[in-house]
Short mmCIF file of C-alpha atoms in Angstrom, two decimals:
data_model
loop_
_atom_site.label_atom_id
_atom_site.label_comp_id
_atom_site.label_asym_id
_atom_site.label_seq_id
_atom_site.Cartn_x
_atom_site.Cartn_y
_atom_site.Cartn_z
CA UNK Q 276 20.90 -5.73 15.27
CA UNK Q 277 20.20 -2.24 13.45
CA UNK Q 278 21.65 -0.86 10.72
CA UNK Q 279 24.43 1.45 10.36
CA UNK Q 280 23.16 4.95 8.97
CA UNK Q 281 25.75 6.67 6.83
CA UNK Q 282 27.69 9.23 8.04
CA UNK Q 283 25.66 13.00 6.91
CA UNK Q 284 28.66 15.47 5.96
CA UNK Q 285 28.39 19.03 6.94
CA UNK Q 286 29.67 21.89 5.12
CA UNK Q 287 32.77 21.64 6.38
CA UNK Q 288 34.63 18.61 5.94
CA UNK Q 289 32.89 18.91 2.54
CA UNK Q 290 35.04 22.01 2.09
CA UNK Q 291 38.08 19.88 3.43
CA UNK Q 292 36.99 17.53 0.81
CA UNK Q 293 37.04 19.49 -2.05
CA UNK Q 294 40.33 21.54 -0.94
CA UNK Q 295 41.47 18.23 -0.90
CA UNK Q 296 40.87 16.71 -4.05
CA UNK Q 297 41.93 20.17 -5.90
CA UNK Q 298 45.15 19.93 -4.23
CA UNK Q 299 45.43 16.42 -5.23
CA UNK Q 300 43.74 15.49 -8.59
CA UNK Q 301 44.24 18.69 -10.57
CA UNK Q 302 47.29 20.66 -8.61
CA UNK Q 303 49.31 17.32 -8.24
CA UNK Q 304 50.42 18.19 -5.35
CA UNK Q 305 51.34 15.20 -2.74
CA UNK Q 306 49.54 14.30 0.29
CA UNK Q 307 52.51 14.84 2.73
CA UNK Q 308 52.32 18.11 0.98
CA UNK Q 309 48.53 19.01 1.59
CA UNK Q 310 48.44 17.61 5.04
CA UNK Q 311 51.36 19.09 5.92
CA UNK Q 312 49.58 22.22 3.94
CA UNK Q 313 46.11 22.15 5.90
CA UNK Q 314 47.60 20.08 9.44
CA UNK Q 315 46.14 17.45 8.99
CA UNK Q 316 48.15 13.75 9.24
CA UNK Q 317 48.22 12.42 5.52
CA UNK Q 318 45.83 8.58 6.85
CA UNK Q 319 43.50 11.46 6.44
CA UNK Q 320 44.66 12.80 3.37
CA UNK Q 321 44.10 9.40 1.89
CA UNK Q 322 40.75 8.88 4.49
CA UNK Q 323 39.38 11.99 2.36
CA UNK Q 324 40.00 11.16 -1.38
CA UNK Q 325 38.21 8.21 -0.81
CA UNK Q 326 35.60 9.32 1.07
CA UNK Q 327 35.49 11.69 -2.89
CA UNK Q 328 35.17 8.81 -4.59
CA UNK Q 329 32.11 6.65 -3.33
CA UNK Q 330 30.19 10.24 -2.55
CA UNK Q 331 31.06 11.34 -6.01
CA UNK Q 332 32.69 14.26 -4.47
CA UNK Q 333 35.18 13.56 -6.94
CA UNK Q 334 34.46 11.53 -10.56
CA UNK Q 335 37.15 9.88 -13.25
CA UNK Q 336 36.43 9.09 -16.48
CA UNK Q 337 39.36 7.50 -18.85
CA UNK Q 338 40.76 9.83 -21.13
CA UNK Q 339 43.41 10.39 -23.53
CA UNK Q 340 44.89 13.59 -26.06
CA UNK Q 341 43.53 11.07 -29.85
CA UNK Q 342 40.82 8.52 -27.50
CA UNK Q 343 39.31 10.59 -25.47
CA UNK Q 344 35.99 9.10 -23.06
CA UNK Q 345 36.45 5.84 -23.41
CA UNK Q 346 33.30 5.14 -21.20
CA UNK Q 347 31.24 7.74 -24.19
CA UNK Q 348 33.05 5.21 -26.79
CA UNK Q 349 31.63 2.69 -25.49
CA UNK Q 350 27.29 4.30 -25.61
CA UNK Q 351 27.97 5.36 -28.94
CA UNK Q 352 28.90 2.19 -29.74
CA UNK Q 353 25.94 0.19 -28.49
CA UNK Q 354 23.98 2.63 -29.17
CA UNK Q 355 24.61 2.59 -32.77
CA UNK Q 356 25.40 -1.24 -32.95
CA UNK Q 357 28.20 -1.21 -35.33
CA UNK Q 358 31.44 -2.71 -34.29
CA UNK Q 359 34.08 0.33 -32.95
CA UNK Q 360 33.77 3.96 -31.64
CA UNK Q 361 36.80 5.74 -31.64
CA UNK Q 362 35.99 9.80 -30.22
CA UNK Q 363 38.59 12.44 -30.30
CA UNK Q 364 37.91 15.91 -28.10
CA UNK Q 365 35.91 18.01 -29.62
CA UNK Q 366 38.02 21.72 -31.53
CA UNK Q 367 36.35 25.32 -32.31
CA UNK Q 368 39.11 25.48 -34.84
CA UNK Q 369 37.56 22.52 -37.18
CA UNK Q 370 41.36 22.27 -38.69
CA UNK Q 371 42.38 21.70 -35.16
CA UNK Q 372 39.82 18.85 -35.40
CA UNK Q 373 40.83 16.98 -38.23
CA UNK Q 374 43.80 16.58 -38.12
CA UNK Q 375 42.79 15.02 -34.85
CA UNK Q 376 40.68 12.17 -36.52
CA UNK Q 377 42.89 11.86 -39.06
CA UNK Q 378 45.48 11.01 -36.81
CA UNK Q 379 42.84 8.94 -35.40
CA UNK Q 380 42.16 6.32 -38.05
CA UNK Q 381 46.03 6.42 -38.75
CA UNK Q 382 46.60 5.09 -35.35
CA UNK Q 383 43.65 3.07 -35.77
CA UNK Q 384 44.41 2.02 -39.93
CA UNK Q 385 47.92 1.04 -39.36
CA UNK Q 386 47.41 -0.78 -35.56
CA UNK Q 387 44.79 -3.48 -38.50
CA UNK Q 388 47.35 -2.84 -41.54
CA UNK Q 389 48.41 -6.10 -42.61
CA UNK Q 390 50.23 -7.93 -45.79
CA UNK Q 391 49.15 -7.42 -48.93
CA UNK Q 392 45.30 -5.67 -48.27
CA UNK Q 393 43.73 -3.53 -49.97
CA UNK Q 394 42.65 -0.53 -48.60
CA UNK Q 395 40.06 1.53 -50.86
CA UNK Q 396 39.31 5.45 -49.76
CA UNK Q 397 37.12 8.39 -50.92
CA UNK Q 398 38.05 11.31 -50.53
CA UNK Q 399 37.48 14.35 -48.18
CA UNK Q 400 39.49 16.83 -46.26
CA UNK Q 401 39.61 15.36 -43.28
CA UNK Q 402 40.89 11.90 -44.56
CA UNK Q 403 43.72 13.92 -45.76
CA UNK Q 404 45.95 13.51 -42.28
CA UNK Q 405 44.97 10.18 -42.28
CA UNK Q 406 46.57 9.83 -45.34
CA UNK Q 407 49.74 11.95 -44.55
CA UNK Q 408 49.73 10.43 -40.55
CA UNK Q 409 50.37 6.97 -41.59
CA UNK Q 410 53.94 6.00 -41.70
CA UNK Q 411 56.18 1.92 -41.75
CA UNK Q 412 53.39 0.76 -43.21
CA UNK Q 413 53.63 -3.08 -44.84
CA UNK Q 414 53.77 -3.85 -48.08
CA UNK Q 415 49.27 -2.69 -48.67
CA UNK Q 416 47.65 -1.79 -51.53
CA UNK Q 417 45.25 2.00 -51.66
CA UNK Q 418 42.20 2.48 -53.78
CA UNK Q 419 39.96 5.79 -54.54
CA UNK Q 420 36.77 3.95 -54.13
CA UNK Q 421 34.37 7.74 -55.87
CA UNK Q 422 35.51 9.57 -58.23
CA UNK Q 423 36.77 13.03 -58.79
CA UNK Q 424 34.49 15.97 -57.83
CA UNK Q 425 35.34 19.44 -59.53
CA UNK Q 426 38.57 19.77 -62.28
CA UNK Q 427 41.13 20.39 -58.80
CA UNK Q 428 43.90 17.34 -58.91
CA UNK Q 429 45.00 18.90 -55.29
CA UNK Q 430 40.98 18.94 -54.21
CA UNK Q 431 40.27 15.35 -54.71
CA UNK Q 432 40.92 11.68 -54.49
CA UNK Q 433 44.63 11.67 -56.61
CA UNK Q 434 46.78 14.39 -54.39
CA UNK Q 435 45.70 11.43 -51.68
CA UNK Q 436 47.47 9.15 -53.38
CA UNK Q 437 50.35 10.08 -54.79
CA UNK Q 438 51.26 10.57 -51.25
CA UNK Q 439 50.57 7.79 -50.88
CA UNK Q 440 52.89 5.66 -53.69
CA UNK Q 441 55.13 7.76 -52.26
CA UNK Q 442 55.93 5.72 -48.72
CA UNK Q 443 57.66 2.01 -49.38
CA UNK Q 444 55.79 -0.32 -49.74
CA UNK Q 445 52.32 0.71 -51.32
CA UNK Q 446 51.50 0.50 -54.74
CA UNK Q 447 47.51 2.45 -55.64
CA UNK Q 448 44.78 2.66 -57.85
CA UNK Q 449 43.21 6.03 -59.04
CA UNK Q 450 40.71 6.36 -60.63
CA UNK Q 451 40.48 8.27 -63.11
CA UNK Q 452 37.32 9.41 -63.64
CA UNK Q 453 34.75 11.66 -61.87
CA UNK Q 454 32.40 9.99 -59.58
CA UNK Q 455 28.60 12.22 -61.46
CA UNK Q 456 29.22 12.60 -65.48
CA UNK Q 457 27.37 14.44 -67.37
CA UNK Q 458 24.45 11.98 -68.56
CA UNK Q 459 23.50 8.05 -67.18
CA UNK Q 460 24.92 7.26 -71.07
CA UNK Q 461 28.83 8.90 -70.46
CA UNK Q 462 29.07 6.95 -67.40
CA UNK Q 463 28.00 3.41 -68.60
CA UNK Q 464 31.14 4.60 -71.31
CA UNK Q 465 33.69 5.89 -68.74
CA UNK Q 466 32.65 2.38 -66.61
CA UNK Q 467 33.68 0.18 -69.02
CA UNK Q 468 36.72 1.81 -69.66
CA UNK Q 469 39.69 -0.54 -68.94
CA UNK Q 470 41.48 1.81 -66.47
CA UNK Q 471 37.91 2.73 -65.48
CA UNK Q 472 36.84 -0.86 -65.44
CA UNK Q 473 39.85 -2.00 -62.96
CA UNK Q 474 40.22 -0.43 -60.49
CA UNK Q 475 35.97 -1.27 -60.05
CA UNK Q 476 36.33 -4.91 -60.74
CA UNK Q 477 39.23 -4.09 -57.67
CA UNK Q 478 35.74 -3.04 -55.46
CA UNK Q 479 35.37 -6.74 -54.54
CA UNK Q 480 38.79 -7.75 -53.05
CA UNK Q 481 38.23 -4.87 -50.51
CA UNK Q 482 39.96 -5.42 -46.99
CA UNK Q 483 38.97 -2.37 -45.69
CA UNK Q 484 37.80 0.83 -46.27
CA UNK Q 485 38.18 4.65 -44.94
CA UNK Q 486 35.10 7.11 -45.88
CA UNK Q 487 34.58 10.94 -44.51
CA UNK Q 488 30.54 11.58 -44.70
CA UNK Q 489 28.37 14.61 -45.98
CA UNK Q 490 25.76 16.41 -44.72
CA UNK Q 491 22.47 17.12 -46.92
CA UNK Q 492 20.36 18.30 -44.63
CA UNK Q 493 22.00 21.09 -42.96
CA UNK Q 494 24.20 20.65 -46.63
CA UNK Q 495 27.46 20.27 -45.74
CA UNK Q 496 28.90 19.00 -48.71
CA UNK Q 497 30.46 19.30 -52.04
CA UNK Q 498 27.68 17.92 -54.55
CA UNK Q 499 25.12 20.42 -55.70
CA UNK Q 500 26.98 22.11 -57.56
CA UNK Q 501 26.36 19.04 -59.92
CA UNK Q 502 23.46 17.94 -59.80
CA UNK Q 503 20.27 19.19 -61.48
CA UNK Q 504 17.45 20.54 -60.30
CA UNK Q 505 15.61 17.70 -61.17
CA UNK Q 506 17.98 15.11 -59.23
CA UNK Q 507 18.65 17.50 -56.41
CA UNK Q 508 13.64 17.65 -56.09
CA UNK Q 509 13.62 14.04 -56.51
CA UNK Q 510 16.59 13.37 -54.07
CA UNK Q 511 14.57 16.64 -51.37
CA UNK Q 512 11.41 14.92 -51.39
CA UNK Q 513 13.18 10.76 -50.47
CA UNK Q 514 14.09 13.05 -47.00
CA UNK Q 515 18.20 12.37 -47.35
CA UNK Q 516 20.16 13.15 -44.29
CA UNK Q 517 23.54 11.75 -45.02
CA UNK Q 518 26.30 11.07 -48.13
CA UNK Q 519 29.56 8.95 -48.64
CA UNK Q 520 31.06 8.28 -52.11
CA UNK Q 521 27.45 9.35 -53.52
CA UNK Q 522 25.32 7.80 -51.55
CA UNK Q 523 22.47 9.10 -49.94
CA UNK Q 524 20.64 7.32 -47.53
CA UNK Q 525 18.12 9.18 -44.85
CA UNK Q 526 17.43 9.68 -41.64
CA UNK Q 527 16.98 5.85 -40.76
CA UNK Q 528 20.30 4.75 -42.80
CA UNK Q 529 18.19 3.20 -45.45
CA UNK Q 530 20.03 3.65 -48.64
CA UNK Q 531 18.28 6.17 -51.36
CA UNK Q 532 17.94 4.43 -55.14
CA UNK Q 533 17.79 8.07 -57.42
CA UNK Q 534 18.75 8.55 -60.76
CA UNK Q 535 21.71 9.91 -60.20
CA UNK Q 536 22.97 6.86 -59.18
CA UNK Q 537 22.97 6.75 -63.13
CA UNK Q 538 25.66 9.56 -63.17
CA UNK Q 539 27.65 8.36 -60.58
CA UNK Q 540 30.84 6.20 -61.06
CA UNK Q 541 32.09 4.43 -57.12
CA UNK Q 542 32.07 1.78 -55.09
CA UNK Q 543 27.97 0.22 -54.68
CA UNK Q 544 26.30 0.35 -51.12
CA UNK Q 545 26.91 -3.72 -51.43
CA UNK Q 546 30.61 -3.64 -53.10
CA UNK Q 547 30.31 -1.43 -49.86
CA UNK Q 548 28.79 -4.49 -47.34
CA UNK Q 549 30.63 -6.50 -48.13
CA UNK Q 550 33.20 -4.99 -47.38
CA UNK Q 551 34.74 -6.84 -43.34
CA UNK Q 552 35.86 -3.85 -42.32
CA UNK Q 553 34.98 0.41 -42.99
CA UNK Q 554 34.66 3.17 -41.57
CA UNK Q 555 34.25 6.83 -40.81
CA UNK Q 556 35.63 9.84 -40.45
CA UNK Q 557 33.91 12.43 -39.72
CA UNK Q 558 33.50 15.21 -37.49
CA UNK Q 559 31.64 18.08 -37.27
CA UNK Q 560 28.64 19.49 -35.35
CA UNK Q 561 25.86 19.91 -37.63
CA UNK Q 562 27.28 16.31 -39.47
CA UNK Q 563 25.78 15.05 -36.69
CA UNK Q 564 22.60 13.46 -38.25
CA UNK Q 565 24.88 12.12 -41.19
CA UNK Q 566 26.85 10.68 -39.40
CA UNK Q 567 23.91 8.61 -36.65
CA UNK Q 568 22.33 7.74 -40.38
CA UNK Q 569 25.63 5.58 -41.91
CA UNK Q 570 26.49 4.86 -38.72
CA UNK Q 571 22.86 3.13 -39.07
CA UNK Q 572 23.19 1.78 -42.48
CA UNK Q 573 25.39 -0.72 -41.50
CA UNK Q 574 27.86 0.34 -44.86
CA UNK Q 575 30.30 1.09 -42.27
CA UNK Q 576 31.98 -0.97 -38.74
CA UNK Q 577 33.91 1.55 -38.08
CA UNK Q 578 33.33 5.40 -36.40
CA UNK Q 579 35.48 7.97 -36.27
CA UNK Q 580 33.94 11.12 -34.65
CA UNK Q 581 34.42 12.97 -32.01
CA UNK Q 582 32.83 13.89 -28.24
CA UNK Q 583 30.09 15.91 -29.84
CA UNK Q 584 28.87 14.79 -32.06
CA UNK Q 585 28.81 11.38 -29.10
CA UNK Q 586 27.16 13.40 -27.04
CA UNK Q 587 24.00 14.75 -29.58
CA UNK Q 588 23.18 11.44 -30.86
CA UNK Q 589 23.40 10.19 -27.79
CA UNK Q 590 20.99 12.98 -26.65
CA UNK Q 591 18.51 12.61 -29.20
CA UNK Q 592 18.71 8.62 -28.74
CA UNK Q 593 17.52 9.17 -25.42
CA UNK Q 594 14.33 11.86 -26.50
CA UNK Q 595 13.41 9.03 -28.75
CA UNK Q 596 12.58 6.42 -26.06
#
């Protein structure tokens, strides 16, 4: 018995199918309204819609204003080899994009929050809306996992912890120290100060941590002004791409050991890797290589980023195969 070949649609049928699909999926017209407007039966409308999906004229992607493209997130998660990828729509307005990222991360944190947890927070403009968006949390403790950059308290983890401490049932621990001390000796002395030592010791028992991501190449970070020329030269010789809490990584996600670490006061790479849940919250297409490097480093378990960054990472992955 001969196998029947599928019927090839002619141009007029394709045009009718496209119009039916446009009216149904984009203009929100009912099948009855479409049938009446085009002079065909409701059953013909249903058949045309089914054929449109089978033939690829209509492609349906499930998205959410905050969640983004679920299939895209699944593909990126597989490529990066991490537990969770959450996507939001990119925006040409960086403030809007950061707000979307922060809201999505706040939703994730709230969903995973448990009584008595200790959660670490670095500083970053993307993390500010995370803190602002947290509501109805159980009794928890939030800890600052990196020292301050600069001397403006409003541009530091201190301001974020102040916001958190104003929320009921939450306690906070601030790290009153710079991210980079002036010398290794000063950093060593600062780490021994009782208040600082208490915070640093708490990093061994974090349940989760939320981090922003800085890019070294291209340069999208605030650290250069706090580094000497020799430290910059040393770092550049190792080809850094990404930075979190003063820790630097190359494009493969390898942690870079430099003399700069002797001046750093923050959580260590080993302490981050020992934390059950570490979430990087970062967008901006210029940071795509840095975000990928951090995801490949073994430091994070989850990533909140934009669809634009996801496409960039996946495209680069295809090109390397």
